[in-house]
Amino acid sequence: MKHRRAALALPLTFLALTALACGADAPTAPPPVTPTLAPPAPAPTPPATEPVPAPSTREVLTADSPRKTARGATFMAPAGFTLDANADRIVLTGPETDLTITIADVAADSAEAAVAVAWKISRPDFKRPVRLAAPRPSRHGWTDQKLIEYETSPDEKLVIHARVRRNKNVWNVTLLVGSEATVEKRLSALALVRDSLLPPGYTKESFAGKKPHALDAERLSRITNMLERARAAAGVPGFAVSFVQGDKVLFQGGFGERELGKGRKPDADTLFIIASNTKALTTLLLAELVDEKKLTWDMPVTSVYPSFKLGDAETTSKVHIEHLVCACTGLPRQDFEWLLEFKGATPKSEMALLGTFQPTSKFGETFQYSNLLASAGGFVAGSVLYPKKELGQAYDEAMSTKVFGPLGMKRTTFDFAKATRGNFASPHSEGFDGRPALASMDVNHAVYPLRPAGGAWSSVADLSHYVQMELARGKLPDGKRLVSEEALSARRKPYVAIGEHTTYGMGLEDETEYGVTVVHHGGSMIGYKSDMFWMPEFGIGGVILTNADNGGRFLRPFIRKTLEEMFDGNPEAEEDLAASLAAHKAALDQERTRRVLPPDPAVTAKLASRYVSSALGDVTVRSSGASRIFDFGEWKSVVASRKNDDGTMSMVTVDPGVEGFEFVVGERDKKRVLVLRDAQHEYVFTEAK
């Protein structure tokens, strides 16, 4: 969880048209910046590259539609967008109109020259400093790929990116300009364009119809060796993995350290916070209650939990049991309200907080991830089974008797004190100097009051039991049925699309990018990144748990490398992982050049000693020599100052794990304020007398 990176793992976190990532990527470092304030100098281009004006055609798309660029590149244009095309470029404008995607084919001498031409076509007066120009591996027929992120100031609430790639002698440039709010709402549409954009005549690699190799010791070793090399490069102290085939465990074990510098190796029973992987376990509980006819998937939530309420009455009336964990209700991420103010929070108070949340898109229109709504699914299930118990106790008892017990998940728990008494992995992140460091556990306690969405501690051994049950279509090892195949598979119903190849169900994703189905979900809390997957067609599954934020970069390559070993796929996973780590390091290195630590005295002199927000509680500003500490009560962090290009100043948290909360320093109504934003919300902390 960092600024613009929420905890509990957006199963896919998104930066413009780059890569969606499970668990956090992503999803996930704060926007990188470069110290230079000069715009990139466009390279001169030959007259042949200059655009030739042409009449435009304009259409409003009522469905996702295949389209071609002038040079024959193909892509899917999203439903609800307006497409304006001429010989120079295609412009896709979102339903909110403050989001545009420009796609241009350009002949140029270099990537930089191609991007300059594309901006000239799209916005002739464009002048922005470059934050970061990160190379990306050659993929899907494109070479010389590069992602360029441009500097914006917090008050602008803008996302500006360019992505350039080459096929033969033609550069394809995609430009994204959009408000942060709309970019977050339209994640699935942006991913659709990105996933589907291919050079003329190119066909993606597919494993459909191929017979997989057995994951023997040699192939499994190649997977774990890749992860071990990445662990050393990324500064990830430790991780654990398991692989299963049907009812057989092929491998389970740990690598590295449970805690940095302590030398204690994790093993198959080491506990990690599994974050949003908890959601699948919660919806398994719901599926069992459907079998027992205590619930139906299409039952209105208010019929079994009358006090259930969202901030919008119409949306409240539409929400059925199946919608609580489908990311399809239009309710956005609003994680700051449980991450910053959780002292005294209870399941009941978190359920009540939902009554203040407003949808920002239509029901079923697009993918929007709500941790708080997902937690309601578990608490409603618990209340159905144990109506006289407190919501949290009811849920815990239901999970123990209906899920953990039958599956033999003997170590899995929601109890932080119990989990951290024995064989557990400590959380880690990067310090201000870029080195791996122990992260505070404090913020992770925020998830406990909404634990059905992401509060479980588990091990690869325990989660292997769960994956085996999924592969057995609801049966336990002794042949006894835990849940019907019908109720189990209903959780994979495609409620909403995320890009071209992925759909989101009830706490599960189905991906078909390589012609075979991979079911999985990621998880992200401070210092913990994880994923579990299974391939129903082949009876293969796996789990990865890591104890560092950088471990989030392991998740997709872990699955991809498994596919490569099964099908002799193109060797992409390790290169993708290395490129992701390099881009992350470059981004953080550049961001640190903009931050001043200890903070600028001219800025700290303007700070009040205490601020208060009606939604997020108090911030006390404490001094420690030249340093300043923002104390939120539940947790605290040293802060750095940052001068933004629009002249505003920000204070940014820098402690490992909570790095990147950005507070803009200002004044409103003659009172000093700090302004904190997520993509769709603004929170104002006003000085308290």
XYZ file of C-alpha atoms in Angstrom:
689
model
C 0.000 0.000 0.000
C 1.594 3.169 -1.182
C 0.198 6.341 -2.663
C -1.764 5.075 -5.644
C -1.040 1.541 -4.510
C -3.709 0.086 -2.307
C -3.320 -2.829 0.026
C -4.964 -6.213 -0.380
C -3.924 -6.404 -3.919
C -5.926 -5.150 -6.660
C -5.781 -8.482 -8.472
C -4.550 -6.382 -11.238
C -2.830 -3.023 -10.609
C -2.499 -0.785 -13.576
C -0.214 1.936 -14.891
C -1.711 3.237 -18.111
C -1.089 0.841 -20.980
C 1.792 -1.009 -19.336
C 1.126 -4.203 -17.440
C -1.571 -5.337 -15.116
C -0.137 -7.136 -12.151
C -1.604 -9.397 -9.580
C -1.084 -8.745 -6.036
C 0.545 -5.467 -6.418
C 2.972 -4.364 -8.902
C 1.566 -3.363 -8.471
C 0.624 -2.057 -8.600
C 2.567 -0.539 -7.648
C 5.329 1.812 -6.727
C 4.590 5.512 -6.366
C 4.892 7.486 -9.591
C 8.577 7.867 -10.395
C 10.033 11.290 -11.127
C 13.222 12.643 -12.603
C 15.029 15.761 -11.366
C 15.089 17.473 -14.719
C 12.305 19.969 -15.372
C 13.066 20.445 -19.030
C 10.738 18.767 -21.527
C 12.248 16.037 -23.672
C 13.774 17.556 -26.779
C 11.992 16.183 -29.838
C 14.454 14.774 -32.305
C 14.178 16.251 -35.816
C 12.329 13.958 -38.161
C 12.565 13.709 -41.916
C 9.755 15.255 -43.963
C 8.556 11.755 -44.833
C 7.504 11.228 -41.235
C 5.314 14.317 -41.065
C 1.601 13.509 -40.843
C -0.634 14.106 -43.805
C -3.976 15.632 -42.726
C -6.965 13.535 -43.690
C -10.710 13.570 -43.049
C -11.794 11.931 -39.811
C -14.413 9.297 -39.194
C -16.181 9.290 -35.835
C -18.242 6.600 -34.136
C -19.531 5.763 -30.682
C -18.828 2.115 -29.950
C -21.703 0.102 -28.535
C -19.568 -3.038 -28.116
C -15.901 -3.982 -27.960
C -14.888 -3.763 -31.617
C -11.845 -4.892 -33.646
C -10.085 -2.048 -35.422
C -6.889 -1.407 -37.413
C -4.399 1.437 -37.488
C -3.305 3.034 -40.769
C -0.337 0.635 -41.019
C -2.407 -2.435 -40.165
C -1.810 -2.953 -36.443
C -4.901 -4.534 -34.887
C -6.575 -3.857 -31.547
C -9.912 -3.964 -29.753
C -11.630 -0.631 -29.201
C -13.654 -0.609 -25.943
C -17.416 -0.318 -25.725
C -18.654 3.087 -24.612
C -15.660 4.908 -26.087
C -15.831 7.317 -29.001
C -13.429 6.513 -31.838
C -12.130 9.307 -34.078
C -9.837 8.108 -36.863
C -7.933 9.574 -39.774
C -4.795 8.602 -41.672
C -2.560 10.047 -38.940
C -3.979 8.576 -35.783
C -6.853 7.004 -33.929
C -8.206 8.747 -30.847
C -10.305 6.867 -28.313
C -12.190 9.107 -25.899
C -13.703 7.579 -22.788
C -17.309 7.963 -21.657
C -16.191 10.618 -19.150
C -14.343 12.534 -21.953
C -11.389 13.390 -19.681
C -9.583 10.260 -20.871
C -8.037 9.920 -24.313
C -5.930 7.195 -25.884
C -4.155 8.177 -29.089
C -2.671 5.456 -31.310
C -0.342 6.506 -34.118
C 1.895 4.631 -36.568
C 5.041 6.646 -37.227
C 8.131 6.305 -39.413
C 11.065 7.711 -37.425
C 14.734 7.186 -36.659
C 14.270 6.372 -32.967
C 11.715 5.725 -30.262
C 12.142 9.257 -28.922
C 11.605 10.774 -32.364
C 8.508 8.630 -32.885
C 7.016 9.783 -29.583
C 7.741 13.413 -30.463
C 5.895 13.028 -33.763
C 2.956 11.353 -32.055
C 2.639 14.197 -29.555
C 2.826 16.700 -32.429
C -0.053 14.884 -34.104
C -2.077 14.616 -30.909
C -1.256 17.787 -28.955
C 1.063 20.153 -30.816
C 1.665 22.290 -27.711
C 2.573 19.342 -25.456
C 5.520 20.079 -23.157
C 6.046 17.913 -20.140
C 9.155 16.740 -18.307
C 9.793 13.021 -18.485
C 9.535 11.131 -15.206
C 10.912 7.884 -16.445
C 11.659 6.164 -19.729
C 11.741 2.458 -18.958
C 12.650 -0.131 -21.607
C 10.400 -3.154 -21.877
C 11.218 -6.571 -23.343
C 10.344 -7.379 -26.947
C 6.985 -9.130 -26.926
C 4.161 -10.128 -29.271
C 5.930 -9.007 -32.436
C 7.013 -5.646 -31.003
C 10.653 -4.717 -30.440
C 12.426 -1.730 -28.865
C 9.560 -1.166 -26.472
C 9.689 1.682 -24.012
C 7.256 3.118 -21.493
C 7.531 6.855 -20.874
C 5.874 8.461 -17.861
C 5.529 12.248 -17.664
C 5.712 14.505 -14.656
C 2.446 15.730 -13.184
C 1.818 17.549 -9.907
C -0.586 16.097 -7.318
C -3.135 18.881 -7.647
C -3.465 18.191 -11.379
C -4.785 14.664 -10.689
C -3.487 13.576 -14.100
C -1.937 10.471 -15.622
C 0.169 11.009 -18.758
C 2.035 8.133 -20.386
C 3.431 7.169 -23.760
C 4.254 3.671 -24.915
C 6.336 3.159 -28.023
C 7.251 -0.041 -29.813
C 8.533 -1.003 -33.266
C 7.568 -3.579 -35.864
C 9.996 -3.666 -38.789
C 10.376 -0.036 -39.899
C 7.223 1.355 -38.274
C 6.905 2.674 -34.741
C 3.599 2.382 -32.971
C 2.994 5.001 -30.286
C 0.167 4.953 -27.750
C -0.441 8.131 -25.758
C -2.593 8.200 -22.644
C -3.890 11.394 -21.042
C -6.538 11.083 -18.359
C -7.695 12.117 -14.939
C -6.624 9.742 -12.198
C -10.261 9.097 -11.315
C -11.243 8.058 -14.821
C -8.099 6.016 -15.420
C -8.922 3.976 -12.318
C -12.544 3.531 -13.384
C -11.575 2.477 -16.905
C -8.833 0.010 -15.996
C -10.480 -2.807 -17.907
C -10.913 -0.740 -21.081
C -7.319 0.471 -21.001
C -6.113 -3.080 -20.481
C -8.236 -4.262 -23.411
C -6.482 -1.849 -25.763
C -3.066 -2.742 -24.373
C -3.602 -6.514 -24.444
C -4.996 -6.598 -27.957
C -2.643 -4.236 -29.817
C -0.617 -6.416 -32.214
C 1.470 -5.847 -35.358
C -0.040 -6.707 -38.734
C -0.462 -10.449 -39.177
C 0.969 -11.398 -35.787
C -0.495 -14.357 -33.872
C 0.193 -14.720 -30.168
C 1.796 -17.790 -28.688
C -0.802 -20.362 -27.670
C -0.602 -23.614 -25.719
C -4.106 -24.658 -26.704
C -4.275 -28.316 -27.692
C -0.712 -29.048 -26.565
C 0.126 -31.899 -24.237
C 1.975 -30.579 -21.176
C 5.180 -32.013 -19.815
C 5.088 -33.419 -16.325
C 6.550 -30.983 -13.808
C 9.449 -33.226 -12.869
C 12.244 -32.329 -10.479
C 14.362 -30.739 -13.221
C 11.577 -28.461 -14.458
C 10.537 -27.489 -10.938
C 14.163 -26.680 -10.154
C 14.331 -24.306 -13.107
C 11.301 -22.442 -11.757
C 12.648 -22.138 -8.211
C 16.130 -21.244 -9.480
C 14.652 -18.348 -11.430
C 12.923 -17.128 -8.280
C 16.096 -17.548 -6.221
C 18.084 -15.428 -8.681
C 15.362 -12.788 -8.562
C 15.260 -12.918 -4.769
C 18.931 -11.984 -4.615
C 18.550 -9.236 -7.226
C 15.413 -7.771 -5.664
C 16.461 -7.854 -2.025
C 13.497 -10.059 -1.128
C 14.499 -11.847 2.097
C 12.414 -14.962 1.601
C 9.627 -16.809 -0.147
C 7.892 -20.174 -0.101
C 6.368 -22.079 -3.020
C 4.415 -25.236 -3.617
C 3.285 -27.178 -6.668
C 0.528 -29.772 -6.750
C -0.814 -32.158 -9.334
C -4.181 -33.573 -8.383
C -3.833 -35.041 -4.907
C -0.036 -35.167 -5.103
C 2.315 -32.487 -3.742
C 5.151 -32.177 -6.271
C 7.191 -29.732 -4.203
C 6.784 -27.446 -1.220
C 9.448 -25.496 0.584
C 11.039 -22.150 1.377
C 14.040 -20.095 0.297
C 16.019 -17.281 1.856
C 15.144 -15.903 5.278
C 12.006 -15.436 7.330
C 13.536 -12.203 8.640
C 16.400 -10.234 7.133
C 19.728 -11.023 8.777
C 18.368 -13.707 11.091
C 19.228 -16.688 8.896
C 16.048 -18.613 9.672
C 14.835 -20.272 6.497
C 11.107 -20.388 5.704
C 9.572 -23.777 5.078
C 6.283 -25.204 3.864
C 4.606 -24.380 7.194
C 5.871 -20.795 7.556
C 2.995 -18.334 7.894
C 2.661 -15.255 5.673
C -0.221 -12.801 5.413
C -1.974 -13.962 2.235
C -4.028 -10.749 1.878
C -6.590 -10.905 -0.959
C -6.103 -14.626 -1.477
C -8.430 -14.719 1.543
C -11.279 -13.675 -0.759
C -11.362 -17.039 -2.521
C -11.562 -18.802 0.846
C -14.423 -16.505 1.849
C -16.388 -17.215 -1.329
C -15.827 -20.934 -0.754
C -17.706 -20.459 2.523
C -20.506 -18.719 0.617
C -20.621 -21.604 -1.870
C -21.079 -24.107 0.956
C -23.974 -22.058 2.328
C -25.550 -22.056 -1.132
C -25.338 -25.864 -1.131
C -26.997 -25.931 2.282
C -29.763 -23.664 0.916
C -29.046 -21.078 3.576
C -28.296 -18.650 0.761
C -28.728 -18.345 -2.987
C -26.318 -16.462 -5.204
C -29.099 -14.193 -6.487
C -30.537 -13.448 -3.057
C -30.606 -9.705 -2.197
C -28.128 -9.071 0.610
C -30.715 -7.032 2.515
C -32.975 -10.094 2.749
C -30.460 -11.851 5.026
C -28.686 -8.829 6.493
C -31.297 -6.035 6.629
C -28.891 -3.334 7.828
C -26.653 -3.750 4.760
C -26.384 -0.373 3.094
C -24.278 1.401 0.498
C -24.178 5.151 -0.009
C -26.496 4.803 -2.994
C -29.964 3.340 -2.442
C -30.351 2.089 -6.007
C -27.065 0.196 -5.887
C -27.923 -1.218 -2.459
C -31.132 -2.708 -3.845
C -29.280 -4.391 -6.723
C -26.594 -6.100 -4.660
C -27.109 -9.846 -4.377
C -24.896 -12.261 -2.469
C -22.954 -12.964 -5.664
C -22.108 -9.283 -6.100
C -20.344 -8.759 -2.788
C -17.015 -10.019 -4.142
C -17.408 -9.479 -7.900
C -15.761 -6.022 -8.293
C -18.717 -5.182 -10.539
C -21.006 -2.950 -8.460
C -19.437 0.389 -9.428
C -18.102 0.923 -5.911
C -14.497 2.166 -6.147
C -11.453 1.492 -4.020
C -11.668 3.633 -0.918
C -8.962 2.038 1.163
C -7.592 5.069 3.014
C -10.678 5.108 5.209
C -9.776 1.793 6.806
C -5.991 2.027 6.460
C -5.493 5.296 8.332
C -8.214 5.162 10.961
C -8.681 1.704 12.420
C -8.202 2.054 16.162
C -11.402 0.714 17.670
C -12.705 -0.444 14.268
C -14.895 -3.560 14.286
C -16.604 -5.611 11.597
C -19.840 -3.817 12.490
C -18.279 -0.373 12.114
C -16.661 -1.379 8.817
C -20.020 -2.607 7.522
C -21.544 0.712 8.557
C -18.766 2.562 6.727
C -20.048 1.034 3.490
C -23.132 3.192 3.942
C -21.009 6.250 3.161
C -19.496 4.849 -0.059
C -20.904 6.002 -3.391
C -20.615 4.149 -6.720
C -18.697 5.999 -9.420
C -19.676 3.815 -12.375
C -22.799 1.927 -13.356
C -23.616 -1.476 -11.899
C -21.857 -4.145 -13.968
C -20.261 -1.575 -16.261
C -16.598 -1.952 -15.408
C -14.085 -3.497 -13.027
C -13.789 -1.592 -9.726
C -12.288 -3.315 -6.716
C -13.711 -2.753 -3.220
C -12.075 -4.456 -0.264
C -14.705 -3.262 2.165
C -17.551 -4.677 0.086
C -15.721 -8.002 -0.218
C -15.377 -8.159 3.549
C -19.154 -7.813 3.809
C -19.479 -11.118 1.972
C -17.732 -12.980 4.764
C -19.498 -11.198 7.572
C -22.903 -11.823 6.002
C -22.035 -15.522 5.672
C -20.969 -15.680 9.308
C -24.136 -13.941 10.452
C -26.281 -16.473 8.582
C -24.627 -19.365 10.414
C -24.275 -17.715 13.818
C -26.771 -14.844 14.011
C -26.300 -14.307 17.759
C -22.527 -13.925 17.605
C -20.539 -10.759 16.981
C -19.849 -10.467 13.233
C -16.134 -11.173 13.471
C -16.556 -14.111 15.814
C -19.283 -15.547 13.614
C -17.092 -15.305 10.514
C -14.066 -16.794 12.285
C -16.125 -19.721 13.562
C -17.691 -20.292 10.149
C -14.301 -20.345 8.437
C -12.853 -22.671 11.049
C -15.655 -25.218 10.818
C -16.555 -24.945 7.132
C -13.235 -24.203 5.413
C -10.025 -24.528 7.422
C -11.045 -27.636 9.367
C -12.348 -29.764 6.500
C -9.436 -28.780 4.253
C -6.815 -29.629 6.875
C -5.527 -26.039 6.946
C -4.311 -26.492 10.502
C -2.062 -23.426 10.721
C -4.242 -20.911 8.889
C -5.568 -18.219 11.211
C -6.811 -14.646 11.465
C -5.190 -14.187 14.869
C -2.144 -11.914 14.492
C -0.840 -12.698 17.974
C -1.065 -16.438 17.383
C 0.457 -16.210 13.903
C 3.477 -14.184 15.008
C 4.434 -16.336 17.987
C 6.145 -19.089 16.041
C 7.119 -19.976 12.485
C 6.178 -16.850 10.541
C 7.792 -14.547 7.976
C 8.310 -10.890 8.889
C 7.352 -8.115 6.431
C 9.996 -6.175 4.484
C 10.206 -3.295 2.061
C 12.830 -0.803 0.930
C 14.229 2.002 3.012
C 14.863 5.518 1.758
C 18.332 4.378 0.697
C 16.829 1.665 -1.501
C 18.080 -1.201 0.632
C 15.767 -3.933 1.906
C 14.626 -3.346 5.467
C 12.225 -4.724 8.030
C 8.810 -3.056 7.658
C 6.489 -2.201 10.507
C 3.579 -4.584 11.037
C 1.388 -1.749 12.359
C -0.583 -0.965 9.194
C -1.261 -4.643 8.527
C -3.442 -4.703 11.631
C -5.858 -2.473 9.702
C -7.065 -5.500 7.765
C -8.232 -7.415 10.826
C -11.623 -5.637 11.144
C -12.307 -6.537 7.485
C -10.475 -9.856 7.440
C -12.767 -11.700 4.976
C -11.213 -9.491 2.285
C -7.596 -10.157 3.180
C -6.731 -10.941 6.788
C -5.705 -14.594 6.756
C -2.268 -15.905 7.659
C -1.421 -19.143 5.887
C 1.366 -21.346 4.542
C 2.077 -22.971 1.198
C 1.308 -26.357 2.781
C -2.150 -25.233 3.903
C -2.950 -23.413 0.670
C -1.923 -26.491 -1.309
C -4.830 -28.319 0.357
C -7.159 -25.593 -0.882
C -5.762 -25.710 -4.444
C -6.103 -29.507 -4.488
C -9.763 -29.177 -3.517
C -10.281 -26.767 -6.430
C -8.603 -29.210 -8.814
C -10.784 -32.025 -7.421
C -13.852 -29.883 -8.166
C -14.975 -29.689 -4.576
C -13.905 -33.076 -3.238
C -11.571 -33.747 -0.309
C -8.696 -36.292 -0.455
C -10.866 -38.999 1.135
C -13.434 -38.596 -1.646
C -15.930 -36.758 0.544
C -17.517 -33.773 -1.136
C -16.949 -30.443 0.601
C -18.922 -28.372 -1.892
C -20.850 -29.103 -5.062
C -19.097 -28.559 -8.350
C -21.944 -26.264 -9.384
C -21.575 -23.940 -6.383
C -17.785 -24.041 -6.573
C -17.614 -23.172 -10.275
C -20.221 -20.403 -9.916
C -17.462 -18.365 -8.258
C -15.693 -18.230 -11.623
C -18.650 -16.720 -13.463
C -17.318 -13.798 -15.573
C -18.976 -10.837 -13.886
C -16.673 -8.236 -15.408
C -13.765 -8.222 -17.854
C -10.271 -7.022 -17.076
C -8.599 -6.540 -20.431
C -8.811 -8.956 -23.333
C -8.006 -12.266 -21.646
C -9.139 -11.977 -18.026
C -12.486 -12.005 -16.270
C -13.238 -11.472 -12.597
C -15.639 -13.681 -10.699
C -16.163 -13.913 -6.948
C -12.662 -13.383 -5.617
C -11.159 -15.337 -8.523
C -9.769 -14.449 -11.934
C -9.882 -16.581 -15.065
C -7.075 -15.877 -17.552
C -6.826 -17.368 -21.046
C -4.009 -15.329 -22.595
C -2.024 -18.379 -23.725
C -4.960 -20.493 -24.870
C -5.269 -22.397 -21.585
C -7.250 -21.404 -18.500
C -5.375 -20.265 -15.429
C -7.484 -19.513 -12.352
C -5.764 -17.398 -9.738
C -5.784 -14.423 -7.414
C -3.084 -12.221 -5.923
C -2.617 -10.743 -2.497
C -0.878 -7.630 -1.143
C -0.375 -6.202 2.296
C 2.597 -4.311 3.715
C 5.645 -6.516 3.166
C 3.653 -9.503 1.880
C 2.881 -10.395 -1.753
C 1.347 -13.692 -2.841
C -0.535 -15.640 -5.478
C -2.122 -19.043 -5.911
C -3.180 -20.593 -9.202
C -4.548 -23.750 -10.745
C -5.175 -25.035 -14.261
C -8.348 -27.161 -14.205
C -7.641 -28.635 -17.633
C -4.331 -30.138 -16.527
C -4.814 -30.707 -12.805
C -1.789 -28.530 -11.941
C -1.603 -25.760 -9.340
C 0.837 -23.710 -7.332
C 1.279 -21.189 -4.526
C 3.862 -18.484 -3.934
C 4.170 -16.433 -0.731
C 6.807 -13.699 -0.290
C 7.806 -11.480 2.629
C 8.684 -8.254 0.791
C 6.878 -5.647 -1.267
C 9.236 -6.318 -4.162
C 7.969 -9.892 -4.116
C 4.946 -8.622 -6.012
C 7.111 -8.654 -9.113
C 7.564 -12.411 -8.789
C 3.898 -13.302 -9.105
C 3.143 -13.210 -12.818
C 6.576 -14.539 -13.829
C 5.997 -17.446 -11.407
C 2.879 -18.479 -13.331
C 4.420 -17.710 -16.732
C 7.549 -19.758 -15.962
C 5.377 -22.687 -14.904
C 3.604 -22.520 -18.280
C 6.937 -22.310 -20.087
C 8.131 -25.481 -18.386
C 4.870 -27.302 -19.047
C 4.632 -26.377 -22.735
C 8.177 -25.449 -23.826
C 6.968 -21.868 -24.115
C 9.028 -18.932 -25.266
C 11.496 -18.036 -22.479
C 9.932 -14.774 -21.325
C 9.357 -15.044 -17.579
C 12.864 -14.345 -16.341
C 13.382 -11.427 -18.720
C 10.028 -9.947 -17.693
C 10.976 -10.263 -14.043
C 14.389 -8.657 -14.555
C 12.896 -5.786 -16.558
C 10.245 -5.173 -13.906
C 12.845 -5.064 -11.139
C 15.090 -2.720 -13.141
C 12.223 -0.344 -13.895
C 11.166 -0.363 -10.254
C 14.685 0.467 -9.073
C 15.066 3.258 -11.618
C 11.698 4.698 -10.623
C 12.525 4.758 -6.929
C 16.017 6.116 -7.523
C 14.615 8.985 -9.539
C 11.819 9.679 -7.094
C 14.315 9.990 -4.257
C 16.114 12.761 -6.120
C 12.966 14.870 -5.751
C 12.562 14.205 -2.046
C 14.488 16.090 0.630
C 15.319 14.241 3.842
C 15.433 15.695 6.445
C 12.710 17.895 4.987
C 13.216 21.481 3.857
C 13.037 23.714 6.984
C 11.149 26.341 4.982
C 8.387 23.785 4.462
C 8.333 22.312 7.940
C 8.080 25.814 9.406
C 4.677 26.102 7.727
C 3.288 22.902 9.248
C 0.780 22.920 12.079
C 1.466 20.615 14.997
C -1.769 18.696 14.542
C -4.328 18.151 11.798
C -7.683 16.411 11.768
C -9.875 14.816 9.092
C -13.454 13.748 9.704
C -12.862 10.625 7.582
C -9.269 9.693 8.395
C -8.654 10.910 11.920
C -5.706 12.879 13.278
C -2.154 13.538 12.150
C 0.292 14.789 14.745
C 3.506 16.350 13.440
C 6.425 15.481 15.690
C 10.014 16.710 15.639
C 13.122 14.617 16.061
C 16.043 16.951 15.476
C 15.782 18.084 11.849
C 13.466 15.189 11.032
C 9.689 15.299 11.044
C 7.377 12.410 11.852
C 3.733 12.137 10.855
C 1.968 10.191 13.596
C -1.455 8.835 12.652
C -2.029 7.153 15.986
C -2.266 3.659 14.568
C 1.092 4.022 12.770
C 3.692 6.669 12.003
C 6.461 7.509 9.525
C 9.323 9.898 8.944
C 8.458 12.304 6.116
C 10.457 13.975 3.354
C 9.550 17.178 1.550
C 9.028 17.367 -2.198
C 8.704 20.416 -4.437
C 6.170 19.864 -7.205
C 6.405 21.422 -10.642
C 3.364 23.624 -10.054
C 5.053 25.247 -7.058
C 3.176 23.289 -4.410
C 4.997 21.371 -1.694
C 4.291 17.862 -0.477
C 5.259 15.884 2.577
C 5.828 12.226 1.736
C 6.097 9.263 4.111
C 9.348 7.341 3.621
C 9.455 4.522 6.190
C 9.777 0.989 4.754
C 6.387 -0.362 3.722
C 4.482 2.904 4.062
C 6.644 4.880 1.668
C 4.724 7.126 -0.696
C 1.730 8.604 1.170
C 1.791 12.122 -0.269
C 0.271 15.073 1.591
C 0.096 18.384 -0.273
C 0.752 21.302 2.072
C -1.688 24.183 1.673
C -4.208 26.578 3.162
C -7.994 26.704 2.960
C -10.292 29.168 4.678
C -7.231 30.691 6.382
C -6.353 27.383 8.019
C -3.365 25.213 7.253
C -4.257 21.928 5.585
C -2.725 18.698 4.335
C -4.435 17.105 1.322
C -4.221 13.354 0.717
C -5.740 11.789 -2.386
C -6.420 8.408 -3.852
C -7.476 8.177 -7.486
C -11.142 9.076 -6.901
C -11.235 10.790 -3.496
C -9.716 13.761 -1.708
C -9.214 13.981 2.050
C -8.449 17.284 3.742
C -6.707 17.376 7.107
C -7.302 20.787 8.717
C -5.110 22.230 11.451
C -6.518 21.639 14.907
C -6.204 24.307 17.590
